[in-house]
PDB file of C-alpha atoms in Angstrom:
ATOM      1  CA  MET Z   1     -41.942  31.035  -5.842  1.00  0.00           C
ATOM      2  CA  LYS Z   2     -40.222  33.130  -3.275  1.00  0.00           C
ATOM      3  CA  ILE Z   3     -41.158  36.762  -2.723  1.00  0.00           C
ATOM      4  CA  ALA Z   4     -39.729  39.386  -0.381  1.00  0.00           C
ATOM      5  CA  SER Z   5     -40.162  43.035   0.166  1.00  0.00           C
ATOM      6  CA  TYR Z   6     -37.718  45.755   1.500  1.00  0.00           C
ATOM      7  CA  ASN Z   7     -37.855  49.228   2.263  1.00  0.00           C
ATOM      8  CA  LEU Z   8     -34.045  50.275   1.632  1.00  0.00           C
ATOM      9  CA  TRP Z   9     -34.528  53.543   3.493  1.00  0.00           C
ATOM     10  CA  GLU Z  10     -32.213  55.091   1.003  1.00  0.00           C
ATOM     11  CA  SER Z  11     -30.538  58.110   2.148  1.00  0.00           C
ATOM     12  CA  ASP Z  12     -27.174  59.564   2.648  1.00  0.00           C
ATOM     13  CA  ALA Z  13     -26.770  58.232   6.222  1.00  0.00           C
ATOM     14  CA  GLY Z  14     -24.560  55.129   5.882  1.00  0.00           C
ATOM     15  CA  MET Z  15     -24.197  55.148   2.015  1.00  0.00           C
ATOM     16  CA  PRO Z  16     -22.351  53.468   0.308  1.00  0.00           C
ATOM     17  CA  GLU Z  17     -21.617  50.947   3.306  1.00  0.00           C
ATOM     18  CA  ARG Z  18     -25.415  50.106   3.344  1.00  0.00           C
ATOM     19  CA  LEU Z  19     -25.459  49.391  -0.314  1.00  0.00           C
ATOM     20  CA  CYS Z  20     -22.901  46.582   0.323  1.00  0.00           C
ATOM     21  CA  GLN Z  21     -25.234  45.175   3.226  1.00  0.00           C
ATOM     22  CA  ILE Z  22     -28.306  45.483   1.040  1.00  0.00           C
ATOM     23  CA  THR Z  23     -26.698  43.757  -1.787  1.00  0.00           C
ATOM     24  CA  ALA Z  24     -25.460  40.963   0.644  1.00  0.00           C
ATOM     25  CA  GLU Z  25     -29.073  40.526   2.118  1.00  0.00           C
ATOM     26  CA  LEU Z  26     -30.764  40.291  -1.268  1.00  0.00           C
ATOM     27  CA  ALA Z  27     -28.252  37.569  -2.330  1.00  0.00           C
ATOM     28  CA  ALA Z  28     -28.540  35.628   0.991  1.00  0.00           C
ATOM     29  CA  VAL Z  29     -32.509  35.690   0.822  1.00  0.00           C
ATOM     30  CA  GLN Z  30     -32.543  34.510  -2.894  1.00  0.00           C
ATOM     31  CA  ALA Z  31     -36.002  35.605  -3.654  1.00  0.00           C
ATOM     32  CA  ASP Z  32     -37.377  35.297  -7.089  1.00  0.00           C
ATOM     33  CA  ILE Z  33     -39.047  38.473  -6.788  1.00  0.00           C
ATOM     34  CA  PHE Z  34     -37.999  41.410  -4.571  1.00  0.00           C
ATOM     35  CA  CYS Z  35     -40.516  44.380  -4.200  1.00  0.00           C
ATOM     36  CA  LEU Z  36     -38.385  47.639  -3.164  1.00  0.00           C
ATOM     37  CA  GLN Z  37     -39.310  50.635  -1.589  1.00  0.00           C
ATOM     38  CA  GLU Z  38     -37.188  54.161  -1.112  1.00  0.00           C
ATOM     39  CA  VAL Z  39     -34.934  53.057  -4.108  1.00  0.00           C
ATOM     40  CA  SER Z  40     -33.301  55.466  -6.633  1.00  0.00           C
ATOM     41  CA  ARG Z  41     -32.171  54.848 -10.018  1.00  0.00           C
ATOM     42  CA  PRO Z  42     -28.553  54.294  -9.200  1.00  0.00           C
ATOM     43  CA  ILE Z  43     -29.159  51.669  -6.582  1.00  0.00           C
ATOM     44  CA  PHE Z  44     -31.752  50.014  -8.795  1.00  0.00           C
ATOM     45  CA  GLU Z  45     -29.178  49.724 -11.510  1.00  0.00           C
ATOM     46  CA  LYS Z  46     -26.786  48.018  -9.182  1.00  0.00           C
ATOM     47  CA  LEU Z  47     -29.418  45.594  -7.952  1.00  0.00           C
ATOM     48  CA  ALA Z  48     -31.186  44.889 -11.127  1.00  0.00           C
ATOM     49  CA  PRO Z  49     -28.465  42.931 -13.327  1.00  0.00           C
ATOM     50  CA  ASP Z  50     -29.242  39.644 -11.527  1.00  0.00           C
ATOM     51  CA  TYR Z  51     -32.889  40.000 -12.286  1.00  0.00           C
ATOM     52  CA  PRO Z  52     -33.577  39.889 -15.912  1.00  0.00           C
ATOM     53  CA  ALA Z  53     -37.179  41.216 -15.550  1.00  0.00           C
ATOM     54  CA  SER Z  54     -37.023  44.321 -13.353  1.00  0.00           C
ATOM     55  CA  HIS Z  55     -38.898  47.745 -13.299  1.00  0.00           C
ATOM     56  CA  LEU Z  56     -38.238  50.895 -11.500  1.00  0.00           C
ATOM     57  CA  ASN Z  57     -41.049  53.481 -10.838  1.00  0.00           C
ATOM     58  CA  GLU Z  58     -38.603  56.393 -10.257  1.00  0.00           C
ATOM     59  CA  SER Z  59     -41.218  58.871  -9.131  1.00  0.00           C
ATOM     60  CA  ALA Z  60     -42.714  56.600  -6.491  1.00  0.00           C
ATOM     61  CA  GLY Z  61     -39.323  55.160  -5.453  1.00  0.00           C
ATOM     62  CA  THR Z  62     -40.733  51.616  -5.779  1.00  0.00           C
ATOM     63  CA  ALA Z  63     -39.175  48.805  -7.794  1.00  0.00           C
ATOM     64  CA  ILE Z  64     -39.846  45.143  -8.711  1.00  0.00           C
ATOM     65  CA  LEU Z  65     -36.830  42.879  -9.383  1.00  0.00           C
ATOM     66  CA  SER Z  66     -37.833  39.554 -10.889  1.00  0.00           C
ATOM     67  CA  ARG Z  67     -36.309  36.504 -12.422  1.00  0.00           C
ATOM     68  CA  TYR Z  68     -39.517  35.923 -14.165  1.00  0.00           C
ATOM     69  CA  PRO Z  69     -40.813  38.037 -16.885  1.00  0.00           C
ATOM     70  CA  LEU Z  70     -43.055  41.023 -15.961  1.00  0.00           C
ATOM     71  CA  SER Z  71     -46.033  42.037 -18.169  1.00  0.00           C
ATOM     72  CA  ASP Z  72     -48.715  44.693 -17.746  1.00  0.00           C
ATOM     73  CA  ILE Z  73     -46.582  47.110 -15.852  1.00  0.00           C
ATOM     74  CA  THR Z  74     -48.316  50.086 -14.547  1.00  0.00           C
ATOM     75  CA  ASP Z  75     -46.537  53.074 -12.725  1.00  0.00           C
ATOM     76  CA  SER Z  76     -48.972  54.973 -10.168  1.00  0.00           C
ATOM     77  CA  GLU Z  77     -48.159  57.705  -7.674  1.00  0.00           C
ATOM     78  CA  PHE Z  78     -47.338  55.350  -4.881  1.00  0.00           C
ATOM     79  CA  ALA Z  79     -46.699  52.150  -6.561  1.00  0.00           C
ATOM     80  CA  VAL Z  80     -45.585  49.956  -9.451  1.00  0.00           C
ATOM     81  CA  SER Z  81     -47.487  46.885 -10.358  1.00  0.00           C
ATOM     82  CA  ALA Z  82     -46.816  43.962 -12.813  1.00  0.00           C
ATOM     83  CA  ALA Z  83     -48.343  40.652 -13.779  1.00  0.00           C
ATOM     84  CA  VAL Z  84     -46.117  37.557 -13.358  1.00  0.00           C
ATOM     85  CA  SER Z  85     -46.793  33.962 -14.926  1.00  0.00           C
ATOM     86  CA  HIS Z  86     -45.579  30.883 -13.139  1.00  0.00           C
ATOM     87  CA  GLY Z  87     -46.571  27.471 -12.858  1.00  0.00           C
ATOM     88  CA  GLY Z  88     -49.925  27.924 -14.693  1.00  0.00           C
ATOM     89  CA  SER Z  89     -51.162  30.837 -12.556  1.00  0.00           C
ATOM     90  CA  SER Z  90     -50.902  34.481 -12.900  1.00  0.00           C
ATOM     91  CA  LEU Z  91     -50.044  36.785 -10.167  1.00  0.00           C
ATOM     92  CA  ARG Z  92     -50.528  40.631  -9.952  1.00  0.00           C
ATOM     93  CA  ILE Z  93     -47.666  42.230  -7.792  1.00  0.00           C
ATOM     94  CA  VAL Z  94     -48.238  45.646  -6.373  1.00  0.00           C
ATOM     95  CA  CYS Z  95     -45.117  47.130  -4.860  1.00  0.00           C
ATOM     96  CA  LEU Z  96     -46.501  50.130  -2.884  1.00  0.00           C
ATOM     97  CA  HIS Z  97     -45.099  52.962  -0.579  1.00  0.00           C
ATOM     98  CA  LEU Z  98     -48.103  54.727   1.093  1.00  0.00           C
ATOM     99  CA  PRO Z  99     -47.701  58.164   2.296  1.00  0.00           C
ATOM    100  CA  TRP Z 100     -46.290  58.388   5.987  1.00  0.00           C
ATOM    101  CA  LYS Z 101     -47.735  61.781   7.041  1.00  0.00           C
ATOM    102  CA  HIS Z 102     -51.586  61.579   6.894  1.00  0.00           C
ATOM    103  CA  ALA Z 103     -53.864  58.608   7.428  1.00  0.00           C
ATOM    104  CA  SER Z 104     -56.206  60.151   5.088  1.00  0.00           C
ATOM    105  CA  GLU Z 105     -53.607  60.162   2.374  1.00  0.00           C
ATOM    106  CA  ARG Z 106     -52.835  56.558   2.960  1.00  0.00           C
ATOM    107  CA  GLU Z 107     -56.523  55.793   2.738  1.00  0.00           C
ATOM    108  CA  HIS Z 108     -56.967  57.549  -0.638  1.00  0.00           C
ATOM    109  CA  ALA Z 109     -53.889  55.969  -1.998  1.00  0.00           C
ATOM    110  CA  ILE Z 110     -54.782  52.392  -1.031  1.00  0.00           C
ATOM    111  CA  VAL Z 111     -58.387  52.817  -2.256  1.00  0.00           C
ATOM    112  CA  ARG Z 112     -57.139  54.006  -5.742  1.00  0.00           C
ATOM    113  CA  LEU Z 113     -54.528  51.059  -5.979  1.00  0.00           C
ATOM    114  CA  VAL Z 114     -57.366  48.634  -4.999  1.00  0.00           C
ATOM    115  CA  ARG Z 115     -59.635  49.997  -7.817  1.00  0.00           C
ATOM    116  CA  GLU Z 116     -56.691  50.198 -10.200  1.00  0.00           C
ATOM    117  CA  ASN Z 117     -55.932  46.463  -9.784  1.00  0.00           C
ATOM    118  CA  GLU Z 118     -59.459  45.396  -9.761  1.00  0.00           C
ATOM    119  CA  THR Z 119     -59.511  46.039 -13.447  1.00  0.00           C
ATOM    120  CA  VAL Z 120     -56.780  43.390 -14.151  1.00  0.00           C
ATOM    121  CA  SER Z 121     -57.517  39.782 -14.604  1.00  0.00           C
ATOM    122  CA  THR Z 122     -55.075  37.558 -12.596  1.00  0.00           C
ATOM    123  CA  ASP Z 123     -55.429  34.549 -10.398  1.00  0.00           C
ATOM    124  CA  TYR Z 124     -53.781  36.186  -7.340  1.00  0.00           C
ATOM    125  CA  THR Z 125     -52.960  39.571  -6.201  1.00  0.00           C
ATOM    126  CA  LEU Z 126     -50.229  40.269  -3.880  1.00  0.00           C
ATOM    127  CA  PHE Z 127     -49.934  43.813  -2.086  1.00  0.00           C
ATOM    128  CA  ALA Z 128     -46.367  44.330  -0.776  1.00  0.00           C
ATOM    129  CA  GLY Z 129     -44.419  47.043   0.526  1.00  0.00           C
ATOM    130  CA  ASP Z 130     -44.423  49.785   2.933  1.00  0.00           C
ATOM    131  CA  PHE Z 131     -47.780  50.723   4.200  1.00  0.00           C
ATOM    132  CA  ASN Z 132     -46.854  53.009   6.805  1.00  0.00           C
ATOM    133  CA  CYS Z 133     -49.629  51.935   9.151  1.00  0.00           C
ATOM    134  CA  THR Z 134     -50.283  49.445  11.883  1.00  0.00           C
ATOM    135  CA  GLU Z 135     -52.651  46.400  12.088  1.00  0.00           C
ATOM    136  CA  GLN Z 136     -55.179  48.571  13.844  1.00  0.00           C
ATOM    137  CA  SER Z 137     -55.246  51.025  11.017  1.00  0.00           C
ATOM    138  CA  SER Z 138     -58.023  51.773   8.664  1.00  0.00           C
ATOM    139  CA  VAL Z 139     -56.007  50.736   5.779  1.00  0.00           C
ATOM    140  CA  HIS Z 140     -55.192  47.367   7.291  1.00  0.00           C
ATOM    141  CA  ARG Z 141     -58.819  46.846   8.038  1.00  0.00           C
ATOM    142  CA  PHE Z 142     -59.694  47.862   4.804  1.00  0.00           C
ATOM    143  CA  LEU Z 143     -57.343  45.446   3.038  1.00  0.00           C
ATOM    144  CA  MET Z 144     -58.638  42.673   5.504  1.00  0.00           C
ATOM    145  CA  GLY Z 145     -62.443  43.504   4.508  1.00  0.00           C
ATOM    146  CA  GLU Z 146     -63.291  44.629   7.919  1.00  0.00           C
ATOM    147  CA  GLN Z 147     -64.156  48.128   6.710  1.00  0.00           C
ATOM    148  CA  SER Z 148     -64.818  50.211   3.778  1.00  0.00           C
ATOM    149  CA  LEU Z 149     -62.969  53.337   2.765  1.00  0.00           C
ATOM    150  CA  HIS Z 150     -64.538  56.076   0.470  1.00  0.00           C
ATOM    151  CA  ASN Z 151     -67.485  54.044  -0.277  1.00  0.00           C
ATOM    152  CA  THR Z 152     -65.152  51.249  -1.412  1.00  0.00           C
ATOM    153  CA  ASP Z 153     -64.788  47.716  -0.231  1.00  0.00           C
ATOM    154  CA  ALA Z 154     -61.699  45.604  -0.816  1.00  0.00           C
ATOM    155  CA  PHE Z 155     -62.967  42.029  -1.731  1.00  0.00           C
ATOM    156  CA  PHE Z 156     -60.554  39.162  -2.372  1.00  0.00           C
ATOM    157  CA  PHE Z 157     -61.348  35.642  -3.203  1.00  0.00           C
ATOM    158  CA  ASP Z 158     -59.279  33.129  -1.152  1.00  0.00           C
TER     159      ASP Z 158
END
């Protein structure tokens, strides 16, 4: 299974030429699942026909395009998440776009997303998207299990 994540940076700058480039890029990558950020309904509708199982969280501007059926779809403030079954395993995909302006907003958002997804039973969980942070950030260290945030630890079995 091939999964890719793209922030489409959808804005008036360069559209509709960029849409042609985005479409060509997605076709060239040939992923089974795409996690998209900064995507609107018109762009989603142009990209989704090649992916029979797709979902857009319009308020968050996040989408999952999938060749595999999606189940247990959840829209939240900064993400869309869904379960996918393939090859006898289940995968929870969380396509997120964390706030860019303040580190504290990113921290609160990632803690909420981790807590929400702890209640879902799957073999694997994949967080993909635009984290708006660096590898030295509190969000990254939290996800790597190197620090807690808001009395919460992110614990993942590998």
